[in-house]
PDB file of C-alpha atoms in Angstrom:
ATOM      1  CA  VAL A  28     -17.169  39.681  -1.044  1.00  0.00           C
ATOM      2  CA  PHE A  29     -19.063  39.173   2.226  1.00  0.00           C
ATOM      3  CA  PRO A  30     -22.044  37.320   0.627  1.00  0.00           C
ATOM      4  CA  LEU A  31     -19.612  35.105  -1.270  1.00  0.00           C
ATOM      5  CA  LEU A  32     -17.697  34.363   1.942  1.00  0.00           C
ATOM      6  CA  CYS A  33     -20.935  33.461   3.729  1.00  0.00           C
ATOM      7  CA  LEU A  34     -22.000  31.251   0.840  1.00  0.00           C
ATOM      8  CA  ASN A  35     -18.667  29.440   0.944  1.00  0.00           C
ATOM      9  CA  LEU A  36     -18.821  28.901   4.711  1.00  0.00           C
ATOM     10  CA  PHE A  37     -22.408  27.730   4.848  1.00  0.00           C
ATOM     11  CA  ALA A  38     -22.061  25.535   1.774  1.00  0.00           C
ATOM     12  CA  GLN A  39     -19.418  23.403   3.487  1.00  0.00           C
ATOM     13  CA  THR A  40     -20.537  19.976   4.697  1.00  0.00           C
ATOM     14  CA  PRO A  41     -18.904  17.804   7.347  1.00  0.00           C
ATOM     15  CA  ALA A  42     -16.092  15.734   5.927  1.00  0.00           C
ATOM     16  CA  GLN A  43     -16.961  12.109   5.306  1.00  0.00           C
ATOM     17  CA  PRO A  44     -14.993   9.518   7.315  1.00  0.00           C
ATOM     18  CA  PHE A  45     -13.732   7.785   4.179  1.00  0.00           C
ATOM     19  CA  GLN A  46     -12.422   8.240   0.671  1.00  0.00           C
ATOM     20  CA  VAL A  47     -14.375   6.754  -2.228  1.00  0.00           C
ATOM     21  CA  GLU A  48     -13.084   5.742  -5.629  1.00  0.00           C
ATOM     22  CA  VAL A  49     -15.773   5.473  -8.299  1.00  0.00           C
ATOM     23  CA  SER A  50     -14.957   3.302 -11.305  1.00  0.00           C
ATOM     24  CA  GLY A  51     -16.657   1.262 -13.997  1.00  0.00           C
ATOM     25  CA  LYS A  52     -19.970   1.943 -15.632  1.00  0.00           C
ATOM     26  CA  GLY A  53     -23.233   0.103 -15.433  1.00  0.00           C
ATOM     27  CA  LYS A  54     -26.758   0.212 -14.060  1.00  0.00           C
ATOM     28  CA  GLN A  55     -25.950  -2.246 -11.272  1.00  0.00           C
ATOM     29  CA  ASN A  56     -23.943  -0.756  -8.402  1.00  0.00           C
ATOM     30  CA  VAL A  57     -21.387  -2.465  -6.173  1.00  0.00           C
ATOM     31  CA  VAL A  58     -20.080  -0.994  -2.917  1.00  0.00           C
ATOM     32  CA  PHE A  59     -16.750  -2.392  -1.666  1.00  0.00           C
ATOM     33  CA  ILE A  60     -15.811  -1.949   2.016  1.00  0.00           C
ATOM     34  CA  PRO A  61     -12.321  -3.099   3.068  1.00  0.00           C
ATOM     35  CA  GLY A  62     -11.361  -4.630   6.372  1.00  0.00           C
ATOM     36  CA  PHE A  63      -9.554  -3.255   9.388  1.00  0.00           C
ATOM     37  CA  ALA A  64      -6.631  -0.956   8.521  1.00  0.00           C
ATOM     38  CA  CYS A  65      -6.846  -1.914   4.840  1.00  0.00           C
ATOM     39  CA  SER A  66      -6.913   0.164   1.699  1.00  0.00           C
ATOM     40  CA  GLY A  67      -9.745  -0.128  -0.786  1.00  0.00           C
ATOM     41  CA  ASP A  68      -7.053  -1.569  -3.062  1.00  0.00           C
ATOM     42  CA  VAL A  69      -7.653  -4.905  -1.339  1.00  0.00           C
ATOM     43  CA  TRP A  70     -10.559  -5.125  -3.817  1.00  0.00           C
ATOM     44  CA  LYS A  71      -8.469  -4.302  -6.887  1.00  0.00           C
ATOM     45  CA  ASP A  72      -8.625  -7.782  -8.450  1.00  0.00           C
ATOM     46  CA  THR A  73     -12.268  -8.281  -7.467  1.00  0.00           C
ATOM     47  CA  ARG A  74     -13.294  -4.912  -8.820  1.00  0.00           C
ATOM     48  CA  ALA A  75     -11.667  -5.638 -12.173  1.00  0.00           C
ATOM     49  CA  LEU A  76     -14.189  -8.443 -12.658  1.00  0.00           C
ATOM     50  CA  TYR A  77     -17.121  -6.053 -12.437  1.00  0.00           C
ATOM     51  CA  GLU A  78     -15.961  -2.679 -13.750  1.00  0.00           C
ATOM     52  CA  PRO A  79     -16.853  -3.476 -17.389  1.00  0.00           C
ATOM     53  CA  THR A  80     -20.561  -3.769 -16.560  1.00  0.00           C
ATOM     54  CA  TYR A  81     -21.006  -2.403 -13.004  1.00  0.00           C
ATOM     55  CA  THR A  82     -20.494   0.964 -11.321  1.00  0.00           C
ATOM     56  CA  CYS A  83     -18.129   0.357  -8.410  1.00  0.00           C
ATOM     57  CA  TYR A  84     -17.761   2.455  -5.258  1.00  0.00           C
ATOM     58  CA  THR A  85     -14.634   1.491  -3.326  1.00  0.00           C
ATOM     59  CA  PHE A  86     -14.196   2.856   0.193  1.00  0.00           C
ATOM     60  CA  THR A  87     -11.093   3.388   2.314  1.00  0.00           C
ATOM     61  CA  MET A  88     -11.975   4.467   5.839  1.00  0.00           C
ATOM     62  CA  ALA A  89     -10.475   7.599   7.394  1.00  0.00           C
ATOM     63  CA  GLY A  90      -7.309   6.927   9.359  1.00  0.00           C
ATOM     64  CA  PHE A  91      -6.505   3.716   7.484  1.00  0.00           C
ATOM     65  CA  ALA A  92      -3.868   3.091   4.806  1.00  0.00           C
ATOM     66  CA  GLY A  93      -2.756   6.707   4.559  1.00  0.00           C
ATOM     67  CA  VAL A  94      -6.196   8.342   4.420  1.00  0.00           C
ATOM     68  CA  PRO A  95      -6.186  11.255   6.923  1.00  0.00           C
ATOM     69  CA  ALA A  96      -7.783  10.483  10.289  1.00  0.00           C
ATOM     70  CA  GLN A  97     -10.961  12.193  11.380  1.00  0.00           C
ATOM     71  CA  GLY A  98     -12.332  13.012  14.803  1.00  0.00           C
ATOM     72  CA  THR A  99     -13.262  10.150  17.106  1.00  0.00           C
ATOM     73  CA  PRO A 100     -14.069   7.178  14.876  1.00  0.00           C
ATOM     74  CA  SER A 101     -16.602   4.495  15.729  1.00  0.00           C
ATOM     75  CA  PHE A 102     -18.105   1.490  13.977  1.00  0.00           C
ATOM     76  CA  LYS A 103     -21.638   2.874  14.352  1.00  0.00           C
ATOM     77  CA  ASN A 104     -20.724   6.315  12.999  1.00  0.00           C
ATOM     78  CA  TRP A 105     -18.943   4.760  10.034  1.00  0.00           C
ATOM     79  CA  GLU A 106     -22.010   2.656   9.277  1.00  0.00           C
ATOM     80  CA  ALA A 107     -24.255   5.738   9.349  1.00  0.00           C
ATOM     81  CA  ALA A 108     -21.843   7.714   7.154  1.00  0.00           C
ATOM     82  CA  ILE A 109     -21.737   4.970   4.507  1.00  0.00           C
ATOM     83  CA  ALA A 110     -25.546   4.774   4.526  1.00  0.00           C
ATOM     84  CA  ASN A 111     -25.758   8.551   4.139  1.00  0.00           C
ATOM     85  CA  TYR A 112     -23.336   8.452   1.205  1.00  0.00           C
ATOM     86  CA  ILE A 113     -25.359   5.758  -0.564  1.00  0.00           C
ATOM     87  CA  GLN A 114     -28.583   7.719  -0.057  1.00  0.00           C
ATOM     88  CA  ALA A 115     -27.142  11.139  -0.929  1.00  0.00           C
ATOM     89  CA  ASN A 116     -25.582   9.847  -4.139  1.00  0.00           C
ATOM     90  CA  HIS A 117     -28.709   7.925  -5.165  1.00  0.00           C
ATOM     91  CA  ILE A 118     -26.853   4.634  -5.437  1.00  0.00           C
ATOM     92  CA  GLU A 119     -29.779   2.387  -6.203  1.00  0.00           C
ATOM     93  CA  LYS A 120     -29.929  -1.086  -4.633  1.00  0.00           C
ATOM     94  CA  PRO A 121     -26.192  -1.766  -4.547  1.00  0.00           C
ATOM     95  CA  VAL A 122     -24.581  -5.103  -3.857  1.00  0.00           C
ATOM     96  CA  ILE A 123     -22.466  -4.443  -0.758  1.00  0.00           C
ATOM     97  CA  ILE A 124     -19.285  -6.505  -0.450  1.00  0.00           C
ATOM     98  CA  GLY A 125     -17.275  -6.259   2.761  1.00  0.00           C
ATOM     99  CA  HIS A 126     -14.220  -8.034   4.130  1.00  0.00           C
ATOM    100  CA  SER A 127     -13.577  -8.574   7.838  1.00  0.00           C
ATOM    101  CA  MET A 128     -14.622  -5.345   9.608  1.00  0.00           C
ATOM    102  CA  GLY A 129     -16.081  -4.290   6.242  1.00  0.00           C
ATOM    103  CA  GLY A 130     -18.158  -7.468   6.324  1.00  0.00           C
ATOM    104  CA  GLY A 131     -19.390  -6.422   9.741  1.00  0.00           C
ATOM    105  CA  LEU A 132     -20.371  -3.054   8.273  1.00  0.00           C
ATOM    106  CA  ALA A 133     -22.210  -4.838   5.440  1.00  0.00           C
ATOM    107  CA  LEU A 134     -24.175  -6.877   7.998  1.00  0.00           C
ATOM    108  CA  ALA A 135     -24.970  -3.789  10.076  1.00  0.00           C
ATOM    109  CA  LEU A 136     -26.115  -1.819   7.017  1.00  0.00           C
ATOM    110  CA  ALA A 137     -28.332  -4.670   5.834  1.00  0.00           C
ATOM    111  CA  ALA A 138     -29.880  -4.983   9.291  1.00  0.00           C
ATOM    112  CA  ASP A 139     -30.425  -1.262   9.919  1.00  0.00           C
ATOM    113  CA  TYR A 140     -31.316  -0.270   6.327  1.00  0.00           C
ATOM    114  CA  PRO A 141     -32.914  -3.475   4.992  1.00  0.00           C
ATOM    115  CA  ASP A 142     -34.372  -1.865   1.855  1.00  0.00           C
ATOM    116  CA  MET A 143     -31.172  -0.105   0.804  1.00  0.00           C
ATOM    117  CA  MET A 144     -29.270  -2.941  -0.877  1.00  0.00           C
ATOM    118  CA  SER A 145     -30.063  -5.796  -3.253  1.00  0.00           C
ATOM    119  CA  LYS A 146     -27.554  -8.298  -1.817  1.00  0.00           C
ATOM    120  CA  ILE A 147     -24.604  -8.478   0.537  1.00  0.00           C
ATOM    121  CA  VAL A 148     -21.418 -10.516   0.371  1.00  0.00           C
ATOM    122  CA  VAL A 149     -19.566 -10.931   3.668  1.00  0.00           C
ATOM    123  CA  VAL A 150     -15.967 -12.074   3.249  1.00  0.00           C
ATOM    124  CA  ASP A 151     -14.720 -13.732   6.438  1.00  0.00           C
ATOM    125  CA  ALA A 152     -16.526 -11.801   9.135  1.00  0.00           C
ATOM    126  CA  LEU A 153     -18.655 -12.805  12.107  1.00  0.00           C
ATOM    127  CA  PRO A 154     -21.571 -10.953  13.701  1.00  0.00           C
ATOM    128  CA  CYS A 155     -19.654 -11.054  16.998  1.00  0.00           C
ATOM    129  CA  LEU A 156     -15.945 -11.755  16.749  1.00  0.00           C
ATOM    130  CA  ALA A 157     -15.417 -11.879  20.515  1.00  0.00           C
ATOM    131  CA  ALA A 158     -18.088 -14.552  20.969  1.00  0.00           C
ATOM    132  CA  LEU A 159     -16.132 -17.067  18.889  1.00  0.00           C
ATOM    133  CA  MET A 160     -13.788 -17.648  21.830  1.00  0.00           C
ATOM    134  CA  ASN A 161     -16.141 -16.465  24.569  1.00  0.00           C
ATOM    135  CA  PRO A 162     -19.722 -17.672  23.938  1.00  0.00           C
ATOM    136  CA  THR A 163     -20.990 -15.715  26.966  1.00  0.00           C
ATOM    137  CA  PHE A 164     -19.595 -12.422  25.608  1.00  0.00           C
ATOM    138  CA  GLN A 165     -21.786  -9.342  26.014  1.00  0.00           C
ATOM    139  CA  SER A 166     -20.815  -5.988  24.563  1.00  0.00           C
ATOM    140  CA  LYS A 167     -20.218  -3.162  27.017  1.00  0.00           C
ATOM    141  CA  GLU A 168     -22.005   0.163  27.026  1.00  0.00           C
ATOM    142  CA  ASN A 169     -19.615   3.120  26.858  1.00  0.00           C
ATOM    143  CA  ASN A 170     -16.670   0.792  26.427  1.00  0.00           C
ATOM    144  CA  ASP A 171     -13.372   2.442  27.396  1.00  0.00           C
ATOM    145  CA  CYS A 172     -10.936   2.046  24.502  1.00  0.00           C
ATOM    146  CA  SER A 173      -8.277   4.352  25.930  1.00  0.00           C
ATOM    147  CA  PRO A 174      -5.978   1.544  27.200  1.00  0.00           C
ATOM    148  CA  ILE A 175      -5.602  -0.046  23.762  1.00  0.00           C
ATOM    149  CA  VAL A 176      -5.290   3.360  22.074  1.00  0.00           C
ATOM    150  CA  THR A 177      -2.484   4.196  24.507  1.00  0.00           C
ATOM    151  CA  GLN A 178      -0.831   0.844  23.800  1.00  0.00           C
ATOM    152  CA  MET A 179      -0.925   1.426  20.040  1.00  0.00           C
ATOM    153  CA  THR A 180       0.229   5.042  20.145  1.00  0.00           C
ATOM    154  CA  SER A 181       3.086   4.371  22.582  1.00  0.00           C
ATOM    155  CA  MET A 182       4.785   1.840  20.284  1.00  0.00           C
ATOM    156  CA  SER A 183       7.714   2.879  18.150  1.00  0.00           C
ATOM    157  CA  ASN A 184       7.314   2.584  14.400  1.00  0.00           C
ATOM    158  CA  GLU A 185       9.596  -0.440  14.423  1.00  0.00           C
ATOM    159  CA  GLN A 186       7.655  -2.174  17.216  1.00  0.00           C
ATOM    160  CA  PHE A 187       4.350  -1.542  15.496  1.00  0.00           C
ATOM    161  CA  ALA A 188       5.602  -2.822  12.145  1.00  0.00           C
ATOM    162  CA  GLN A 189       7.001  -5.935  13.792  1.00  0.00           C
ATOM    163  CA  MET A 190       3.683  -6.583  15.535  1.00  0.00           C
ATOM    164  CA  GLN A 191       1.856  -6.301  12.227  1.00  0.00           C
ATOM    165  CA  GLN A 192       4.290  -8.627  10.487  1.00  0.00           C
ATOM    166  CA  MET A 193       3.733 -11.254  13.190  1.00  0.00           C
ATOM    167  CA  SER A 194      -0.055 -10.849  13.010  1.00  0.00           C
ATOM    168  CA  MET A 195      -0.050 -11.243   9.252  1.00  0.00           C
ATOM    169  CA  LYS A 196       1.212 -14.824   9.540  1.00  0.00           C
ATOM    170  CA  ARG A 197      -2.198 -15.726  10.991  1.00  0.00           C
ATOM    171  CA  LEU A 198      -4.154 -13.723   8.425  1.00  0.00           C
ATOM    172  CA  VAL A 199      -2.751 -14.380   4.954  1.00  0.00           C
ATOM    173  CA  ALA A 200      -0.962 -17.388   3.475  1.00  0.00           C
ATOM    174  CA  ASP A 201       0.076 -15.526   0.314  1.00  0.00           C
ATOM    175  CA  THR A 202       3.448 -14.131   1.434  1.00  0.00           C
ATOM    176  CA  ALA A 203       3.624 -11.870  -1.615  1.00  0.00           C
ATOM    177  CA  LYS A 204       0.564 -10.003  -0.282  1.00  0.00           C
ATOM    178  CA  SER A 205       1.690  -9.934   3.332  1.00  0.00           C
ATOM    179  CA  SER A 206       4.049  -6.971   2.950  1.00  0.00           C
ATOM    180  CA  LEU A 207       1.365  -5.017   1.077  1.00  0.00           C
ATOM    181  CA  ILE A 208      -1.164  -5.501   3.887  1.00  0.00           C
ATOM    182  CA  VAL A 209       1.452  -4.611   6.512  1.00  0.00           C
ATOM    183  CA  SER A 210       2.237  -1.417   4.595  1.00  0.00           C
ATOM    184  CA  TRP A 211      -1.428  -0.379   4.860  1.00  0.00           C
ATOM    185  CA  SER A 212      -1.319  -0.942   8.612  1.00  0.00           C
ATOM    186  CA  VAL A 213       1.849   1.072   9.175  1.00  0.00           C
ATOM    187  CA  GLN A 214       0.400   3.940   7.123  1.00  0.00           C
ATOM    188  CA  SER A 215      -2.672   3.972   9.381  1.00  0.00           C
ATOM    189  CA  ASP A 216      -3.290   6.457  12.165  1.00  0.00           C
ATOM    190  CA  ARG A 217      -2.529   4.707  15.461  1.00  0.00           C
ATOM    191  CA  THR A 218      -5.358   6.339  17.412  1.00  0.00           C
ATOM    192  CA  THR A 219      -7.877   5.254  14.778  1.00  0.00           C
ATOM    193  CA  PHE A 220      -6.249   1.813  14.712  1.00  0.00           C
ATOM    194  CA  GLY A 221      -6.646   1.322  18.470  1.00  0.00           C
ATOM    195  CA  GLN A 222     -10.100   2.910  18.726  1.00  0.00           C
ATOM    196  CA  ILE A 223     -11.678   0.922  15.908  1.00  0.00           C
ATOM    197  CA  TYR A 224      -9.976  -2.348  16.889  1.00  0.00           C
ATOM    198  CA  CYS A 225     -11.455  -1.966  20.373  1.00  0.00           C
ATOM    199  CA  ASP A 226     -14.852  -0.769  19.136  1.00  0.00           C
ATOM    200  CA  PHE A 227     -15.271  -3.533  16.543  1.00  0.00           C
ATOM    201  CA  TYR A 228     -14.244  -6.226  19.039  1.00  0.00           C
ATOM    202  CA  ASN A 229     -17.009  -4.898  21.318  1.00  0.00           C
ATOM    203  CA  THR A 230     -19.609  -5.054  18.516  1.00  0.00           C
ATOM    204  CA  ASP A 231     -22.335  -7.713  18.616  1.00  0.00           C
ATOM    205  CA  LEU A 232     -24.682  -7.830  15.614  1.00  0.00           C
ATOM    206  CA  ARG A 233     -26.276 -11.215  16.365  1.00  0.00           C
ATOM    207  CA  GLY A 234     -29.469  -9.729  17.777  1.00  0.00           C
ATOM    208  CA  LYS A 235     -30.295  -7.718  14.658  1.00  0.00           C
ATOM    209  CA  LEU A 236     -29.553 -10.253  11.903  1.00  0.00           C
ATOM    210  CA  ALA A 237     -33.245 -11.205  11.682  1.00  0.00           C
ATOM    211  CA  ASN A 238     -33.876  -7.726  10.204  1.00  0.00           C
ATOM    212  CA  ILE A 239     -31.887  -8.561   7.073  1.00  0.00           C
ATOM    213  CA  LYS A 240     -34.102  -9.253   4.060  1.00  0.00           C
ATOM    214  CA  CYS A 241     -31.684  -9.415   1.132  1.00  0.00           C
ATOM    215  CA  PRO A 242     -29.774 -12.489  -0.086  1.00  0.00           C
ATOM    216  CA  SER A 243     -26.574 -12.814   1.949  1.00  0.00           C
ATOM    217  CA  LEU A 244     -23.501 -14.730   0.827  1.00  0.00           C
ATOM    218  CA  ILE A 245     -21.154 -15.475   3.726  1.00  0.00           C
ATOM    219  CA  LEU A 246     -17.687 -16.618   2.628  1.00  0.00           C
ATOM    220  CA  LEU A 247     -15.549 -18.014   5.437  1.00  0.00           C
ATOM    221  CA  GLU A 248     -11.873 -18.923   5.667  1.00  0.00           C
ATOM    222  CA  ALA A 249     -10.915 -22.596   5.636  1.00  0.00           C
ATOM    223  CA  PRO A 250      -9.876 -22.785   9.345  1.00  0.00           C
ATOM    224  CA  PHE A 251     -13.398 -21.791  10.403  1.00  0.00           C
ATOM    225  CA  VAL A 252     -14.535 -25.306   9.502  1.00  0.00           C
ATOM    226  CA  SER A 253     -13.075 -26.309  12.880  1.00  0.00           C
ATOM    227  CA  TYR A 254     -15.473 -23.852  14.567  1.00  0.00           C
ATOM    228  CA  LYS A 255     -18.416 -24.591  12.294  1.00  0.00           C
ATOM    229  CA  ALA A 256     -20.976 -25.074  15.059  1.00  0.00           C
ATOM    230  CA  SER A 257     -20.030 -21.791  16.731  1.00  0.00           C
ATOM    231  CA  VAL A 258     -19.867 -19.881  13.454  1.00  0.00           C
ATOM    232  CA  GLU A 259     -23.248 -21.101  12.263  1.00  0.00           C
ATOM    233  CA  ALA A 260     -24.809 -20.453  15.671  1.00  0.00           C
ATOM    234  CA  GLN A 261     -23.834 -16.813  15.259  1.00  0.00           C
ATOM    235  CA  TYR A 262     -25.580 -16.687  11.879  1.00  0.00           C
ATOM    236  CA  LYS A 263     -28.695 -18.651  12.867  1.00  0.00           C
ATOM    237  CA  GLU A 264     -30.982 -15.587  12.805  1.00  0.00           C
ATOM    238  CA  LEU A 265     -29.875 -14.619   9.287  1.00  0.00           C
ATOM    239  CA  LYS A 266     -32.516 -16.512   7.359  1.00  0.00           C
ATOM    240  CA  THR A 267     -31.248 -15.316   3.959  1.00  0.00           C
ATOM    241  CA  ALA A 268     -27.701 -16.594   4.534  1.00  0.00           C
ATOM    242  CA  GLN A 269     -25.771 -18.906   2.263  1.00  0.00           C
ATOM    243  CA  LEU A 270     -22.578 -19.979   4.050  1.00  0.00           C
ATOM    244  CA  ALA A 271     -19.552 -21.358   2.202  1.00  0.00           C
ATOM    245  CA  TYR A 272     -16.103 -22.292   3.499  1.00  0.00           C
ATOM    246  CA  ALA A 273     -12.938 -21.736   1.471  1.00  0.00           C
ATOM    247  CA  ASN A 274     -10.852 -24.744   0.517  1.00  0.00           C
ATOM    248  CA  LYS A 275      -7.514 -23.289   1.609  1.00  0.00           C
ATOM    249  CA  GLY A 276      -5.767 -20.264   3.012  1.00  0.00           C
ATOM    250  CA  LEU A 277      -6.564 -17.810   5.773  1.00  0.00           C
ATOM    251  CA  HIS A 278      -8.462 -14.591   6.446  1.00  0.00           C
ATOM    252  CA  PHE A 279      -7.696 -12.817   3.153  1.00  0.00           C
ATOM    253  CA  ILE A 280      -9.710 -15.265   1.061  1.00  0.00           C
ATOM    254  CA  MET A 281      -9.554 -13.042  -2.022  1.00  0.00           C
ATOM    255  CA  TYR A 282      -5.786 -13.669  -2.088  1.00  0.00           C
ATOM    256  CA  ASP A 283      -5.455 -17.158  -0.625  1.00  0.00           C
ATOM    257  CA  ASP A 284      -8.236 -18.966  -2.510  1.00  0.00           C
ATOM    258  CA  ALA A 285      -8.812 -16.580  -5.383  1.00  0.00           C
ATOM    259  CA  THR A 286     -10.319 -19.024  -7.886  1.00  0.00           C
ATOM    260  CA  TRP A 287     -12.883 -20.394  -5.420  1.00  0.00           C
ATOM    261  CA  TYR A 288     -13.653 -16.877  -4.183  1.00  0.00           C
ATOM    262  CA  LYS A 289     -14.337 -15.545  -7.680  1.00  0.00           C
ATOM    263  CA  GLU A 290     -16.537 -18.538  -8.475  1.00  0.00           C
ATOM    264  CA  GLN A 291     -18.626 -17.847  -5.382  1.00  0.00           C
ATOM    265  CA  LEU A 292     -19.104 -14.181  -6.266  1.00  0.00           C
ATOM    266  CA  THR A 293     -20.003 -14.971  -9.859  1.00  0.00           C
ATOM    267  CA  ALA A 294     -22.577 -17.518  -8.795  1.00  0.00           C
TER     268      ALA A 294
END
């Protein structure tokens, strides 16, 4: 019994900070990374386009949308864990598609592991979200996220749900999808919610975009046309970028301008 017990203990590996759903079948691989507080189900309609001929790996990050929280989460640790998963599972040259924070992770992966993927698709994300409103923004070392974590965890369930419902009016025009997205938020772990919100807002990827070698499709919500100069300044070092602005809708482009979005991916 003792050797078997030892084998069991030493065979355990650290839990991954995400759940992964593998679907479809094909030689080409696609990795889907959802945005902040979202389930991998945000890619359900997109994934259906590719499952007949592609192998799809759909992530939901730990602490979001009902997936159990894990340790102290961080954007950088999540990036490294996704890279490790791709390498450990021999997922050859995937196309990485990320929305919002997931788009930020796609950019970071392509910059830090430039030979890992064949292409990336970034759905409505910026290399530095904070710099859109504050061009002089500089990320802080050892940024203290405890105030926002405390703010999130001290809210009642009703207050938090109400806050999410108000926020969703600025993020998705499709009201039928709004309640679904809110439900993912309210199922999320509040500590993870506050920590990652703070950490991602402190992330600045602009300085490493020049490392990206693969073709990069950047799909942006329609309102970003009003900030076009600022948006494109953030992407100026990404020499492989193809930027396109949606015709209508808000942040959840896959819902609000679905036909245009699918055409862009297909092309």
